[in-house]
Coordinates of C-alpha atoms in Angstrom, one line a residue:
Chain A
X1 CA 70.6 87.0 96.8
X2 CA 67.8 85.3 95.0
X3 CA 65.4 82.9 96.7
X4 CA 66.8 79.4 97.0
X5 CA 63.6 78.0 95.5
X6 CA 64.9 79.3 92.2
X7 CA 67.4 76.5 92.1
X8 CA 64.6 74.1 91.3
X9 CA 63.9 75.3 87.8
X10 CA 62.7 73.1 85.1
X11 CA 60.9 69.7 85.4
X12 CA 63.3 66.9 84.8
X13 CA 63.0 65.6 81.2
X14 CA 60.5 67.4 79.2
X15 CA 59.8 63.8 78.0
X16 CA 57.6 64.6 75.0
X17 CA 58.5 62.0 72.6
X18 CA 59.8 59.0 74.6
X19 CA 57.2 59.1 77.3
X20 CA 57.4 58.3 81.0
X21 CA 60.3 55.9 80.9
X22 CA 62.6 58.6 79.9
X23 CA 61.2 60.9 82.4
X24 CA 61.8 58.4 85.3
X25 CA 65.5 57.9 84.0
X26 CA 65.7 61.8 83.9
X27 CA 64.8 62.2 87.5
X28 CA 67.3 59.5 88.7
X29 CA 69.8 60.9 86.2
X30 CA 69.4 64.4 87.5
X31 CA 71.0 63.5 90.9
X32 CA 73.9 62.0 89.0
X33 CA 74.4 64.9 86.7
X34 CA 74.1 67.3 89.6
X35 CA 77.1 65.6 91.2
X36 CA 79.0 65.4 88.0
X37 CA 78.8 69.2 87.8
X38 CA 78.9 70.2 91.5
X39 CA 80.9 67.2 92.9
X40 CA 84.4 68.2 92.1
X41 CA 83.9 71.7 93.4
X42 CA 82.3 70.4 96.6
X43 CA 85.1 67.8 97.2
X44 CA 87.7 70.5 96.7
X45 CA 85.8 72.9 99.1
X46 CA 85.7 70.2 101.7
X47 CA 89.3 69.4 101.5
X48 CA 90.7 72.9 101.1
X49 CA 88.1 75.0 103.0
X50 CA 86.2 73.0 105.6
X51 CA 88.9 70.5 106.5
X52 CA 91.6 73.3 107.1
X53 CA 89.1 75.2 109.4
X54 CA 88.3 72.1 111.4
X55 CA 91.9 71.0 111.7
X56 CA 92.9 74.4 112.7
X57 CA 90.2 74.6 115.4
X58 CA 91.5 71.3 116.8
X59 CA 95.0 72.5 116.7
X60 CA 94.1 75.6 118.5
X61 CA 93.4 73.5 121.7
X62 CA 96.8 71.8 121.4
X63 CA 100.5 72.4 121.6
X64 CA 101.9 72.1 118.1
X65 CA 105.5 73.3 117.5
X66 CA 106.9 72.5 114.1
X67 CA 104.2 70.0 113.4
X68 CA 100.7 69.9 112.1
X69 CA 99.7 67.0 114.2
X70 CA 98.3 68.0 117.7
X71 CA 100.8 67.0 120.3
X72 CA 99.6 68.0 123.7
X73 CA 96.2 69.1 124.8
X74 CA 96.3 72.4 126.4
X75 CA 92.5 73.4 126.4
X76 CA 91.9 77.1 126.0
X77 CA 95.4 78.0 127.0
X78 CA 96.4 79.1 123.4
X79 CA 93.4 81.5 123.3
X80 CA 94.2 82.9 126.7
X81 CA 97.8 83.4 125.7
X82 CA 96.8 85.1 122.4
X83 CA 94.3 87.4 124.2
X84 CA 96.9 88.5 126.7
X85 CA 99.8 88.6 124.3
X86 CA 100.8 92.3 124.2
X87 CA 102.1 91.9 120.7
X88 CA 98.9 90.5 119.4
X89 CA 96.8 93.1 121.1
X90 CA 99.1 95.9 119.7
X91 CA 98.7 94.3 116.2
X92 CA 94.9 94.7 116.5
X93 CA 95.6 98.3 117.6
X94 CA 97.7 98.9 114.5
X95 CA 94.9 97.6 112.5
X96 CA 92.4 100.0 114.2
X97 CA 94.6 103.0 113.5
X98 CA 95.0 101.8 109.9
X99 CA 91.2 101.4 109.4
X100 CA 90.4 104.7 110.9
X101 CA 92.6 106.3 108.3
X102 CA 92.1 104.2 105.2
X103 CA 88.4 103.5 105.2
X104 CA 87.1 107.1 105.2
X105 CA 89.8 108.3 102.9
X106 CA 89.3 105.5 100.4
X107 CA 85.6 106.2 100.5
X108 CA 85.9 109.9 100.1
X109 CA 88.5 110.0 97.5
X110 CA 87.1 107.2 95.3
X111 CA 83.8 108.8 95.4
X112 CA 85.3 112.1 94.4
X113 CA 87.3 110.5 91.6
X114 CA 84.0 108.8 90.3
X115 CA 82.2 112.1 90.4
X116 CA 85.0 113.8 88.5
X117 CA 85.3 111.1 85.8
X118 CA 81.6 110.8 85.5
X119 CA 81.2 114.6 84.8
X120 CA 83.9 114.7 82.2
X121 CA 82.6 115.0 78.7
X122 CA 85.7 114.2 76.6
X123 CA 88.3 111.5 77.1
X124 CA 86.3 110.0 79.9
X125 CA 87.6 106.4 79.1
X126 CA 91.1 107.8 79.4
X127 CA 90.7 109.2 82.8
X128 CA 88.9 106.1 84.0
X129 CA 91.7 103.9 82.7
X130 CA 94.4 106.0 84.3
X131 CA 92.8 105.7 87.7
X132 CA 91.9 102.1 87.3
X133 CA 95.3 101.0 86.0
X134 CA 97.1 100.7 89.5
X135 CA 94.4 98.2 90.5
X136 CA 96.3 95.7 88.2
X137 CA 99.6 96.1 90.1
X138 CA 100.5 93.8 93.0
X139 CA 101.2 95.1 96.5
X140 CA 104.7 93.8 96.3
X141 CA 105.3 96.0 93.1
X142 CA 103.8 99.0 94.7
X143 CA 105.7 98.4 97.9
X144 CA 109.0 98.3 96.0
X145 CA 108.4 101.6 94.3
X146 CA 107.3 103.1 97.6
X147 CA 110.2 101.8 99.5
X148 CA 113.0 102.1 97.1
X149 CA 112.1 105.1 95.0
X150 CA 109.5 107.5 96.5
X151 CA 109.9 107.1 100.3
X152 CA 113.4 105.9 100.5
X153 CA 114.6 107.7 103.6
X154 CA 118.3 107.1 103.6
X155 CA 119.8 109.5 100.9
X156 CA 117.9 109.3 97.8
X157 CA 114.2 109.1 97.0
X158 CA 111.7 111.3 95.4
X159 CA 109.8 112.5 98.6
X160 CA 113.0 113.7 100.3
X161 CA 114.3 115.4 97.1
X162 CA 111.0 117.4 96.8
X163 CA 111.1 118.3 100.5
X164 CA 114.7 119.2 100.1
X165 CA 113.6 122.0 97.6
X166 CA 111.8 123.6 100.5
X167 CA 114.8 123.1 102.8
X168 CA 113.4 120.1 104.8
X169 CA 115.9 117.6 106.0
X170 CA 115.8 113.9 104.8
X171 CA 113.1 111.9 106.6
X172 CA 113.5 108.2 107.3
X173 CA 110.0 107.5 106.3
X174 CA 109.7 103.9 107.2
X175 CA 111.7 103.7 110.3
X176 CA 110.7 106.9 112.2
X177 CA 108.4 105.9 115.0
X178 CA 107.8 109.3 116.5
X179 CA 106.3 111.2 114.8
X180 CA 104.9 108.0 113.0
X181 CA 105.9 108.9 109.5
X182 CA 105.6 105.3 108.3
X183 CA 101.9 105.8 108.1
X184 CA 102.3 108.1 105.1
X185 CA 103.8 105.4 102.9
X186 CA 101.6 102.7 104.2
X187 CA 98.3 104.7 103.5
X188 CA 99.3 106.3 100.3
X189 CA 100.4 102.9 98.8
X190 CA 97.0 101.4 99.5
X191 CA 95.2 104.4 98.3
X192 CA 97.1 104.3 95.0
X193 CA 96.4 100.5 94.5
X194 CA 92.7 100.5 95.5
X195 CA 91.1 103.9 94.7
X196 CA 90.5 102.8 91.0
X197 CA 88.6 99.7 92.1
X198 CA 86.2 101.4 94.4
X199 CA 85.9 104.3 91.8
X200 CA 84.7 101.7 89.3
X201 CA 82.0 100.6 91.8
X202 CA 81.0 104.2 92.4
X203 CA 80.7 105.0 88.7
X204 CA 78.5 101.9 88.2
X205 CA 76.4 103.1 91.0
X206 CA 76.1 106.6 89.6
X207 CA 75.1 105.3 86.2
X208 CA 72.2 103.4 87.7
X209 CA 70.7 106.6 88.9
X210 CA 67.8 107.6 86.8
X211 CA 68.4 110.9 85.0
X212 CA 64.7 111.7 85.7
X213 CA 65.6 112.1 89.4
X214 CA 67.9 114.9 88.5
X215 CA 65.4 116.5 86.1
X216 CA 62.8 116.4 89.0
X217 CA 65.2 118.0 91.4
X218 CA 66.1 120.7 88.8
X219 CA 62.3 121.4 88.2
X220 CA 61.8 121.5 91.9
X221 CA 64.5 124.2 92.2
X222 CA 67.2 122.2 94.0
X223 CA 70.5 124.1 93.6
X224 CA 72.8 122.2 91.3
X225 CA 75.9 121.1 93.2
X226 CA 75.9 120.4 96.9
X227 CA 72.1 120.2 97.3
X228 CA 71.7 117.9 94.4
X229 CA 74.5 115.8 95.6
X230 CA 73.3 115.7 99.2
X231 CA 69.7 114.8 98.5
X232 CA 69.8 112.9 95.3
X233 CA 73.2 111.4 94.4
X234 CA 74.3 110.3 98.0
X235 CA 71.0 108.6 99.0
X236 CA 70.9 106.9 95.6
X237 CA 74.4 105.5 96.1
X238 CA 73.5 103.9 99.4
X239 CA 73.8 100.3 98.4
X240 CA 77.1 101.1 96.7
X241 CA 78.4 103.0 99.6
X242 CA 77.7 100.3 102.1
X243 CA 79.3 97.6 99.8
X244 CA 82.4 99.9 99.5
X245 CA 82.7 100.4 103.2
X246 CA 82.3 96.8 104.1
X247 CA 84.7 95.6 101.4
X248 CA 87.1 98.2 102.4
X249 CA 87.1 97.4 106.1
X250 CA 87.6 93.6 105.3
X251 CA 90.5 94.4 103.0
X252 CA 92.0 96.6 105.8
X253 CA 91.7 93.7 108.3
X254 CA 93.5 91.4 105.9
X255 CA 96.4 93.8 105.3
X256 CA 99.6 91.8 105.0
X257 CA 101.5 92.4 101.7
X258 CA 102.4 96.2 102.0
X259 CA 103.2 96.0 105.7
X260 CA 105.4 93.0 105.2
X261 CA 107.3 94.5 102.3
X262 CA 107.5 98.0 103.5
X263 CA 108.2 97.6 107.1
X264 CA 108.5 93.8 107.9
X265 CA 107.9 92.0 111.2
X266 CA 108.7 94.9 113.6
X267 CA 106.9 95.6 116.8
X268 CA 105.5 98.9 115.6
X269 CA 103.1 99.0 112.6
X270 CA 102.5 95.2 112.6
X271 CA 99.1 94.2 111.5
X272 CA 97.5 90.9 112.8
X273 CA 98.3 88.9 109.8
X274 CA 102.0 89.8 109.8
X275 CA 102.3 88.9 113.5
X276 CA 100.4 85.5 112.9
X277 CA 102.6 84.8 110.0
X278 CA 105.6 85.3 112.2
X279 CA 104.6 83.1 115.0
X280 CA 103.2 80.3 113.0
X281 CA 105.7 80.1 110.0
X282 CA 108.6 82.0 111.4
X283 CA 111.5 80.6 113.5
X284 CA 109.4 78.6 115.8
X285 CA 106.6 77.2 113.8
X286 CA 104.0 77.5 116.6
X287 CA 100.9 76.4 114.8
X288 CA 98.8 75.9 118.1
X289 CA 99.1 79.7 119.0
X290 CA 98.9 80.7 115.3
X291 CA 95.6 78.7 114.8
X292 CA 94.1 80.3 117.9
X293 CA 95.1 83.7 116.8
X294 CA 93.8 83.1 113.3
X295 CA 90.4 82.0 114.7
X296 CA 90.2 84.9 117.1
X297 CA 90.8 87.2 114.1
X298 CA 88.3 85.5 111.9
X299 CA 85.7 85.8 114.8
X300 CA 86.4 89.6 115.1
X301 CA 86.2 90.2 111.3
X302 CA 82.8 88.3 111.2
X303 CA 81.4 90.1 114.1
X304 CA 82.6 93.6 112.8
X305 CA 81.2 92.8 109.3
X306 CA 77.8 91.7 110.8
X307 CA 77.5 94.7 113.1
X308 CA 78.5 97.0 110.2
X309 CA 76.0 95.6 107.8
X310 CA 73.3 95.8 110.6
X311 CA 74.2 99.4 111.3
X312 CA 74.1 100.4 107.6
X313 CA 71.3 98.0 106.7
X314 CA 73.1 96.0 104.1
X315 CA 70.7 94.1 102.0
X316 CA 67.7 96.3 102.7
X317 CA 68.8 98.9 100.3
X318 CA 70.3 96.5 97.9
X319 CA 68.9 96.3 94.4
Chain B
X1 CA 78.1 96.8 80.2
X2 CA 78.9 99.8 82.6
X3 CA 80.8 101.3 79.7
X4 CA 78.1 101.2 77.2
X5 CA 75.5 102.5 79.7
X6 CA 77.8 105.3 80.4
X7 CA 78.1 106.3 76.8
X8 CA 74.3 106.2 76.3
X9 CA 73.7 108.3 79.1
X10 CA 76.1 110.8 78.0
X11 CA 74.1 111.3 74.8
X12 CA 70.6 111.0 76.2
X13 CA 71.0 113.3 79.3
X14 CA 71.7 116.4 77.4
X15 CA 69.7 119.0 79.3
X16 CA 70.1 118.3 83.0
X17 CA 73.7 117.7 83.9
X18 CA 74.4 114.8 86.2
X19 CA 75.3 117.0 89.0
X20 CA 75.1 120.2 87.2
X21 CA 78.1 122.2 88.6
X22 CA 78.3 124.2 85.5
X23 CA 74.8 125.6 86.0
X24 CA 75.9 127.1 89.3
X25 CA 77.1 130.7 89.6
X26 CA 80.5 129.3 90.3
X27 CA 80.3 127.3 86.9
X28 CA 83.4 128.5 85.3
X29 CA 85.5 128.5 88.5
X30 CA 84.1 125.1 89.3
X31 CA 85.0 123.8 85.9
X32 CA 88.6 125.0 86.0
X33 CA 89.1 123.6 89.5
X34 CA 87.6 120.3 88.4
X35 CA 90.1 120.0 85.5
X36 CA 92.9 121.0 87.8
X37 CA 92.0 118.2 90.3
X38 CA 91.8 115.7 87.4
X39 CA 95.2 116.5 86.0
X40 CA 96.9 116.5 89.4
X41 CA 95.3 113.0 90.1
X42 CA 96.5 111.9 86.7
X43 CA 100.0 112.8 87.3
X44 CA 100.0 111.3 90.9
X45 CA 98.4 108.0 89.5
X46 CA 100.9 107.8 86.6
X47 CA 104.0 108.7 88.6
X48 CA 104.8 105.3 90.0
X49 CA 104.6 103.7 86.5
X50 CA 107.0 106.4 85.3
X51 CA 109.3 105.5 88.2
X52 CA 109.3 101.8 87.4
X53 CA 110.3 102.7 83.7
X54 CA 112.9 105.3 84.8
X55 CA 114.6 103.0 87.3
X56 CA 114.4 99.8 85.1
X57 CA 116.4 101.6 82.5
X58 CA 118.8 103.4 84.9
X59 CA 122.3 102.4 86.2
X60 CA 122.4 101.7 89.9
X61 CA 124.2 105.0 90.4
X62 CA 121.4 106.9 88.9
X63 CA 118.8 105.4 91.2
X64 CA 120.9 105.8 94.4
X65 CA 122.2 109.3 93.6
X66 CA 121.9 111.6 96.6
X67 CA 119.6 113.9 94.6
X68 CA 116.9 112.5 92.5
X69 CA 116.5 113.5 88.9
X70 CA 113.6 113.2 86.6
X71 CA 115.6 111.4 83.8
X72 CA 118.4 108.8 84.2
X73 CA 121.8 109.9 82.7
X74 CA 121.4 107.3 80.0
X75 CA 119.1 104.5 79.1
X76 CA 120.6 101.2 80.0
X77 CA 118.6 98.6 78.0
X78 CA 121.3 96.0 79.0
X79 CA 119.5 95.7 82.4
X80 CA 117.1 93.2 81.0
X81 CA 119.8 90.9 79.9
X82 CA 121.5 91.3 83.3
X83 CA 118.4 90.4 85.1
X84 CA 118.0 87.1 83.3
X85 CA 121.6 86.2 83.4
X86 CA 122.2 86.8 87.0
X87 CA 123.0 83.4 88.5
X88 CA 121.8 84.0 92.0
X89 CA 118.4 85.2 91.0
X90 CA 116.0 82.5 89.8
X91 CA 114.1 85.1 87.8
X92 CA 113.2 82.9 84.7
X93 CA 112.0 80.2 87.0
X94 CA 109.9 82.7 89.0
X95 CA 108.3 84.0 85.9
X96 CA 107.6 80.4 84.6
X97 CA 106.0 79.5 88.1
X98 CA 103.9 82.7 88.0
X99 CA 102.7 82.0 84.4
X100 CA 101.8 78.4 85.4
X101 CA 100.0 79.5 88.5
X102 CA 98.2 82.3 86.6
X103 CA 97.1 80.2 83.7
X104 CA 96.2 76.9 85.2
X105 CA 94.9 78.5 88.4
X106 CA 92.6 80.7 86.3
X107 CA 91.4 77.9 83.9
X108 CA 90.9 75.5 86.7
X109 CA 89.0 78.0 89.0
X110 CA 86.7 79.0 86.1
X111 CA 86.1 75.4 85.0
X112 CA 85.1 74.2 88.4
X113 CA 83.2 77.2 89.4
X114 CA 81.2 77.4 86.2
X115 CA 80.2 73.7 86.3
X116 CA 79.3 74.0 90.0
X117 CA 77.3 77.1 89.3
X118 CA 75.6 75.6 86.4
X119 CA 74.6 72.5 88.3
X120 CA 73.2 74.6 91.1
X121 CA 71.2 76.9 88.8
X122 CA 69.9 74.3 86.4
X123 CA 69.9 70.7 87.5
X124 CA 67.0 69.9 89.8
X125 CA 68.2 68.0 92.8
X126 CA 66.6 67.8 96.2
X127 CA 69.7 68.6 98.3
X128 CA 70.7 71.5 95.9
X129 CA 69.8 74.2 98.4
X130 CA 71.9 72.7 101.3
X131 CA 74.9 72.4 99.0
X132 CA 74.5 76.0 97.9
X133 CA 74.3 77.2 101.5
X134 CA 77.4 75.1 102.3
X135 CA 79.2 77.0 99.6
X136 CA 77.9 80.4 100.5
X137 CA 78.9 79.7 104.2
X138 CA 82.6 79.6 103.1
X139 CA 82.3 83.2 101.9
X140 CA 81.8 84.2 105.5
X141 CA 85.2 83.1 106.5
X142 CA 87.6 85.9 105.7
X143 CA 90.1 84.8 103.1
X144 CA 93.4 85.8 104.5
X145 CA 93.0 84.3 108.0
X146 CA 92.8 80.9 106.4
X147 CA 96.4 80.8 105.4
X148 CA 97.4 78.9 108.6
X149 CA 94.7 76.3 108.3
X150 CA 95.3 75.8 104.6
X151 CA 99.1 75.4 105.4
X152 CA 98.4 72.7 107.8
X153 CA 96.4 70.7 105.2
X154 CA 98.8 71.3 102.3
X155 CA 101.8 70.6 104.4
X156 CA 100.3 67.2 105.6
X157 CA 99.7 66.4 101.9
X158 CA 103.5 67.1 101.4
X159 CA 102.7 69.8 98.9
X160 CA 104.8 72.6 100.4
X161 CA 107.3 74.1 97.9
X162 CA 105.4 72.6 94.8
X163 CA 103.4 74.0 92.0
X164 CA 100.5 71.7 93.2
X165 CA 100.5 73.4 96.6
X166 CA 100.5 76.7 94.9
X167 CA 97.6 76.0 92.5
X168 CA 95.3 73.4 93.8
X169 CA 94.1 75.0 97.0
X170 CA 93.3 78.1 95.3
X171 CA 90.9 76.5 92.7
X172 CA 87.8 76.2 94.9
X173 CA 86.4 79.8 95.0
X174 CA 83.0 79.8 96.7
X175 CA 82.6 83.4 95.4
X176 CA 83.2 82.4 91.7
X177 CA 80.6 79.5 92.1
X178 CA 78.2 82.0 93.6
X179 CA 78.7 84.4 90.8
X180 CA 78.3 81.8 88.1
X181 CA 75.1 80.4 89.7
X182 CA 73.6 83.9 89.8
X183 CA 74.7 84.4 86.1
X184 CA 73.3 81.1 85.0
X185 CA 70.0 81.6 86.8
X186 CA 69.6 84.7 84.4
X187 CA 70.7 82.8 81.3
X188 CA 67.8 82.6 78.8
X189 CA 66.3 79.1 79.0
X190 CA 64.9 79.1 75.5
X191 CA 68.4 78.6 74.1
X192 CA 68.9 75.5 76.2
X193 CA 65.5 74.1 75.7
X194 CA 66.1 74.1 71.9
X195 CA 69.2 72.0 72.3
X196 CA 67.5 69.6 74.7
X197 CA 64.7 69.0 72.3
X198 CA 67.3 68.0 69.9
X199 CA 68.5 65.4 72.4
X200 CA 71.4 67.0 74.1
X201 CA 72.1 66.1 77.8
X202 CA 73.2 68.5 80.5
X203 CA 76.8 68.2 79.5
X204 CA 76.1 68.8 75.8
X205 CA 74.0 71.8 76.6
X206 CA 76.6 73.2 79.0
X207 CA 79.5 72.8 76.6
X208 CA 77.9 73.6 73.3
X209 CA 75.2 76.2 74.1
X210 CA 75.8 77.8 77.6
X211 CA 79.6 78.3 77.6
X212 CA 79.9 79.6 74.0
X213 CA 77.1 82.1 74.7
X214 CA 78.7 83.3 78.1
X215 CA 82.1 84.1 76.8
X216 CA 82.0 87.7 77.9
X217 CA 81.1 86.6 81.5
X218 CA 84.0 84.1 81.4
X219 CA 86.3 86.8 80.1
X220 CA 85.4 89.2 82.8
X221 CA 86.1 86.7 85.5
X222 CA 89.1 85.4 83.8
X223 CA 90.7 88.8 83.6
X224 CA 90.0 89.4 87.3
X225 CA 91.2 85.9 88.4
X226 CA 94.3 85.9 86.4
X227 CA 95.3 89.3 87.8
X228 CA 94.5 88.1 91.4
X229 CA 96.6 85.0 90.9
X230 CA 99.5 86.7 89.3
X231 CA 99.6 89.3 92.1
X232 CA 98.9 86.9 94.9
X233 CA 101.5 87.2 97.6
X234 CA 100.7 85.7 101.0
X235 CA 99.9 82.1 99.8
X236 CA 102.9 81.8 97.5
X237 CA 105.1 83.2 100.3
X238 CA 103.7 80.5 102.7
X239 CA 104.1 77.7 100.2
X240 CA 107.3 78.8 98.5
X241 CA 109.8 77.8 101.1
X242 CA 112.2 76.7 98.4
X243 CA 113.5 79.2 95.7
X244 CA 112.5 76.8 93.0
X245 CA 108.9 77.3 93.9
X246 CA 109.0 81.1 94.2
X247 CA 106.5 83.2 92.1
X248 CA 107.7 86.5 90.7
X249 CA 106.0 88.3 93.6
X250 CA 107.8 86.2 96.2
X251 CA 111.0 86.5 94.3
X252 CA 110.9 90.3 94.2
X253 CA 109.9 90.5 97.9
X254 CA 112.8 88.3 98.9
X255 CA 115.3 90.2 97.1
X256 CA 114.3 93.5 98.5
X257 CA 114.6 92.2 102.1
X258 CA 117.7 90.2 101.4
X259 CA 119.4 93.0 99.3
X260 CA 121.1 90.3 97.2
X261 CA 120.1 91.8 93.9
X262 CA 121.1 95.0 92.2
X263 CA 118.4 97.7 92.5
X264 CA 118.3 98.4 88.8
X265 CA 117.7 94.6 88.2
X266 CA 115.1 94.7 90.7
X267 CA 113.2 97.5 89.0
X268 CA 113.6 95.6 85.7
X269 CA 112.0 92.6 87.4
X270 CA 109.2 94.9 88.5
X271 CA 108.8 96.2 84.9
X272 CA 108.7 92.6 83.5
X273 CA 106.3 91.4 86.1
X274 CA 103.7 94.1 85.3
X275 CA 104.0 93.5 81.5
X276 CA 101.4 90.7 81.3
X277 CA 98.9 92.8 83.3
X278 CA 99.3 95.9 81.2
X279 CA 98.6 93.7 78.2
X280 CA 95.5 92.3 79.7
X281 CA 94.5 95.8 80.7
X282 CA 95.0 97.1 77.2
X283 CA 92.9 94.3 75.6
X284 CA 90.5 93.2 78.2
X285 CA 89.8 96.5 80.0
X286 CA 86.0 96.3 79.2
X287 CA 85.6 92.8 80.7
X288 CA 87.9 93.7 83.6
X289 CA 85.7 96.6 84.6
X290 CA 82.6 94.3 84.1
X291 CA 84.3 91.8 86.5
X292 CA 84.9 94.4 89.0
X293 CA 81.5 95.6 89.1
X294 CA 80.1 92.1 89.2
X295 CA 82.4 90.8 91.9
X296 CA 82.5 94.1 93.9
X297 CA 78.8 94.9 94.3
X298 CA 77.4 91.4 95.0
X299 CA 80.0 90.7 97.8

């Protein structure tokens, strides 16, 4: 982020020809023009960003069933309820397991794809496009393919057909709780959808590394391959790596689409957002508890993001 | 930008390889392994697209057969007609809604954010910093947890199950405004000054000089935003409580859980729903990649 002082750029009217009268009008006019440009956006932000958060904060101290107006003040009770709600806590657990798998896997595989694509001499654009193409698909579309075509557990489905060649019985991928097979579709669908995105970030990062560094390492006798990767490429990718990790973790926290479409609102494998959606917009529209839960979740995400960026020094290494 | 830089480097960095695997004693083996890995990855990444095509052109029996086959027994092109004539499936309506949300949502978001970004970057105003921080502060709030708060506001405005409710709350992207501000800070001032000397005001300079000269940046953000809007699911699901306001994503999701649609029709719907994105991808890929790098790194 650049210094805020930069916003004050040029002197008001350059006022060369018409002298000081015009300059004075210019300064008064600047405020007006500023609001003409920025005003509509700021009003929208107030109504659709600040107001919702404040309203939700108020509502979280009240009872509000089927209504968006607070009905009965309950103090911190909604928060206490949510923090002792076994379903809400287990949804946080679901998220944790998901993040433990998806964050390192996405990081490693997207970096690997970026390295592979970056080293190819021919048809590089083709390979990049192929890996990037799923990024354009929606989670709904991908979930439908995964649920109805690849990991359909009942009697048809690609995965079970392939396993059948090796004499393995049909597996009900999405409903088998022990062993928790449902993680395989859940994790592979997200990998397919987002690897290309992070690969592009890594490729951009790789291309910012100066070739002279590699030349220097080569002259100094660094062994091409692992040594060069470990001591040149990886440190140079630090800023990108931190961005990828943080974006990835935030995205994992906000998991909703694929869980909702693949598994639905069940008490295993239910991330926080699916649970909150269920209580606030399901049968009983309990917006008081829903608001409290959403704010708890927002607080957790912000704390984790801050900790993570402290830990990895986000911004320090940024270019 | 990234694309061009890549090509240049390919040419200039002739001697030392980027990571120089081929110089290692394992050069040849490494090379073969690398190509095998690439081809396996290509097959895995393309497989789901093939499955969409295969199932969209299959009969229901082909899809639900006990053992899966690579090709359907015959190509059933009639599925597309069946999809749009199915009376219990508001597919045409859902596509229309998605198109309106995608186009108006993208245009509105870019217009509002580019104007805000330009004002913040170029118009001197004593409270500009405070406004800027107020905008950046909204980026701290994780997007998806705001669906309940936003629902509360939209519902009290009476906008549930309406296109207004789908579009208007999504128009004010603090992130887009931030990106535009950063971009306009780097926009060459000389171009603007020439126009100002000729007597153009802020509005004239913005519309006639700045916007026309920033089209690649607009294209990059437009591609990203349109895809995001078209694929968005949680917000349309929250707002679309009536089937007349379903977007294509909500419609597909509803049919899979309710099982009220034939499976081959559903896959045809999937194929139809990704068509606009494949077209954008084919024609705007360069801008799309630019947008990803811009919006990803700076987050």
